[in-house]
DNA sequence: TCTGTATATAGCCAAATGGGTATATACCTC
DNA sequence: GAGGTATATACCCATTTGGCTATATACAGA
C-alpha cells in the first residue's frame, strides 16, 4: 500500500479522524484518546496502529505512557493530490471548458488548434 | 457511512484515484475508463459504483454507454477537513507553539495568561 | 428480429477491517 | 518483589472489499 492509499484509508474512519482532531491540541496518551469513545482500549490501540503505519502519528515514551503526536506531512500530500481538483470544484473548470468549447465551435472547419 | 467516510474510502484505492484523474479531462465511458487497467470490466464497474455512491461521479446515458463525469463537490469537503491541519504541516503551528511556550516560561510565576 | 456492443448483476473466494475479550508486557511505586 | 496502571498482543468473529467468471440486460443497426 502506497502512502496516499494508507493516508486516505486511515482518514476513512471517523474514530481515527476524531483522534487526529484531538491531537491538534497536542500530545495525548492512549487512555486520553480512548476516553471520548464507547470502545475498548485494544480497539483504540488498533486505530492508533493504523494511524502510525500511515505516518499520521508518532509515539514517544513517558513512563508507561506512549504519548501520540500528530504528524501532518502525509496530510499535506493528500492535500496536494486534492489540489488538482480545486479548479473543478470551484466551478472554474466547467466554465473554462464551456468557453473553450464555444470558441472551438466558432472556428472554420480544418483550422488548427492553438 | 457519512460523506467524509465515503469520500476518503473511495480515494483510498489507486484504481479509483486514477479513474478520477482521467475524468479531469472530461466524460468517459466504462470501456474507456477500463482500458488502462489489467482488470476485468465488472471490477471497473464495481469501482465506479463505489465512486458513484460516494458522489464523486455521476452517470449519463448515451445509447449503450453510461458516461461517467466527475463530481468534485465531495473533494471540496475533504479538502475543508484537511485545511484544519494546514498550519501544522506547514510548520507554523509548531513554531507558534514553541513561541508561546517560550513566552509563558518567561513570565513571573502566578502571572495570569493573556 | 437477429447480432454485436456496452454495461450491470450474481455468485464465488481470499484477504482485510473493525469490533470484542483475555492476557501479556512494561513501567512505576510502595 | 508485589501490586497497580498503561499499553500491546493474541485470538475470535462478522462484515466488507476487491478481484474473478458467467450471465443478464439495454440498446443500435443491419
JSON list of N, CA and C in Angstrom, two decimals, chain A residues 9-10 17 19 29 40 43 51 56 58 61 69 93-95 105 109:
[
{"chain": "A", "resi": 9, "resn": "UNK", "atom": "N", "xyz": [-7.00, 5.80, 3.45]},
{"chain": "A", "resi": 9, "resn": "UNK", "atom": "CA", "xyz": [-7.65, 4.70, 4.16]},
{"chain": "A", "resi": 9, "resn": "UNK", "atom": "C", "xyz": [-7.73, 5.03, 5.66]},
{"chain": "A", "resi": 10, "resn": "UNK", "atom": "N", "xyz": [-6.66, 5.59, 6.19]},
{"chain": "A", "resi": 10, "resn": "UNK", "atom": "CA", "xyz": [-6.67, 5.96, 7.62]},
{"chain": "A", "resi": 10, "resn": "UNK", "atom": "C", "xyz": [-7.74, 7.02, 7.89]},
{"chain": "A", "resi": 17, "resn": "UNK", "atom": "N", "xyz": [-10.33, 9.93, 12.47]},
{"chain": "A", "resi": 17, "resn": "UNK", "atom": "CA", "xyz": [-10.33, 11.39, 12.22]},
{"chain": "A", "resi": 17, "resn": "UNK", "atom": "C", "xyz": [-10.50, 12.15, 13.53]},
{"chain": "A", "resi": 19, "resn": "UNK", "atom": "N", "xyz": [-9.52, 11.18, 16.45]},
{"chain": "A", "resi": 19, "resn": "UNK", "atom": "CA", "xyz": [-8.25, 11.10, 17.17]},
{"chain": "A", "resi": 19, "resn": "UNK", "atom": "C", "xyz": [-7.28, 12.15, 16.63]},
{"chain": "A", "resi": 29, "resn": "UNK", "atom": "N", "xyz": [-2.05, 10.64, 25.58]},
{"chain": "A", "resi": 29, "resn": "UNK", "atom": "CA", "xyz": [-1.82, 9.21, 25.83]},
{"chain": "A", "resi": 29, "resn": "UNK", "atom": "C", "xyz": [-2.97, 8.41, 25.22]},
{"chain": "A", "resi": 40, "resn": "UNK", "atom": "N", "xyz": [-13.40, -0.30, 23.37]},
{"chain": "A", "resi": 40, "resn": "UNK", "atom": "CA", "xyz": [-12.38, -0.86, 24.24]},
{"chain": "A", "resi": 40, "resn": "UNK", "atom": "C", "xyz": [-11.01, -0.25, 23.95]},
{"chain": "A", "resi": 43, "resn": "UNK", "atom": "N", "xyz": [-9.18, -1.72, 20.92]},
{"chain": "A", "resi": 43, "resn": "UNK", "atom": "CA", "xyz": [-9.66, -1.22, 19.63]},
{"chain": "A", "resi": 43, "resn": "UNK", "atom": "C", "xyz": [-9.03, 0.13, 19.31]},
{"chain": "A", "resi": 51, "resn": "UNK", "atom": "N", "xyz": [-2.98, 4.51, 12.23]},
{"chain": "A", "resi": 51, "resn": "UNK", "atom": "CA", "xyz": [-2.52, 5.89, 12.05]},
{"chain": "A", "resi": 51, "resn": "UNK", "atom": "C", "xyz": [-0.99, 5.95, 12.02]},
{"chain": "A", "resi": 56, "resn": "UNK", "atom": "N", "xyz": [0.77, 9.07, 10.24]},
{"chain": "A", "resi": 56, "resn": "UNK", "atom": "CA", "xyz": [-0.02, 10.23, 10.67]},
{"chain": "A", "resi": 56, "resn": "UNK", "atom": "C", "xyz": [0.18, 10.57, 12.14]},
{"chain": "A", "resi": 58, "resn": "UNK", "atom": "N", "xyz": [3.17, 9.79, 15.53]},
{"chain": "A", "resi": 58, "resn": "UNK", "atom": "CA", "xyz": [4.39, 9.14, 16.02]},
{"chain": "A", "resi": 58, "resn": "UNK", "atom": "C", "xyz": [4.20, 9.00, 17.52]},
{"chain": "A", "resi": 61, "resn": "UNK", "atom": "N", "xyz": [7.70, 7.99, 24.57]},
{"chain": "A", "resi": 61, "resn": "UNK", "atom": "CA", "xyz": [7.67, 7.15, 25.77]},
{"chain": "A", "resi": 61, "resn": "UNK", "atom": "C", "xyz": [7.74, 8.08, 26.97]},
{"chain": "A", "resi": 69, "resn": "UNK", "atom": "N", "xyz": [1.69, 11.83, 18.98]},
{"chain": "A", "resi": 69, "resn": "UNK", "atom": "CA", "xyz": [1.74, 13.19, 18.47]},
{"chain": "A", "resi": 69, "resn": "UNK", "atom": "C", "xyz": [1.39, 13.16, 16.98]},
{"chain": "A", "resi": 93, "resn": "UNK", "atom": "N", "xyz": [-13.35, 25.23, -13.87]},
{"chain": "A", "resi": 93, "resn": "UNK", "atom": "CA", "xyz": [-13.01, 24.34, -14.97]},
{"chain": "A", "resi": 93, "resn": "UNK", "atom": "C", "xyz": [-14.18, 24.19, -15.94]},
{"chain": "A", "resi": 94, "resn": "UNK", "atom": "N", "xyz": [-15.36, 23.93, -15.37]},
{"chain": "A", "resi": 94, "resn": "UNK", "atom": "CA", "xyz": [-16.52, 23.76, -16.25]},
{"chain": "A", "resi": 94, "resn": "UNK", "atom": "C", "xyz": [-16.73, 25.01, -17.12]},
{"chain": "A", "resi": 95, "resn": "UNK", "atom": "N", "xyz": [-16.63, 26.18, -16.49]},
{"chain": "A", "resi": 95, "resn": "UNK", "atom": "CA", "xyz": [-16.84, 27.42, -17.25]},
{"chain": "A", "resi": 95, "resn": "UNK", "atom": "C", "xyz": [-15.77, 27.56, -18.32]},
{"chain": "A", "resi": 105, "resn": "UNK", "atom": "N", "xyz": [-16.12, 25.77, -31.51]},
{"chain": "A", "resi": 105, "resn": "UNK", "atom": "CA", "xyz": [-17.28, 25.62, -32.39]},
{"chain": "A", "resi": 105, "resn": "UNK", "atom": "C", "xyz": [-17.36, 26.75, -33.41]},
{"chain": "A", "resi": 109, "resn": "UNK", "atom": "N", "xyz": [-14.00, 25.06, -40.20]},
{"chain": "A", "resi": 109, "resn": "UNK", "atom": "CA", "xyz": [-13.55, 23.65, -40.23]},
{"chain": "A", "resi": 109, "resn": "UNK", "atom": "C", "xyz": [-12.13, 23.53, -40.76]}
]
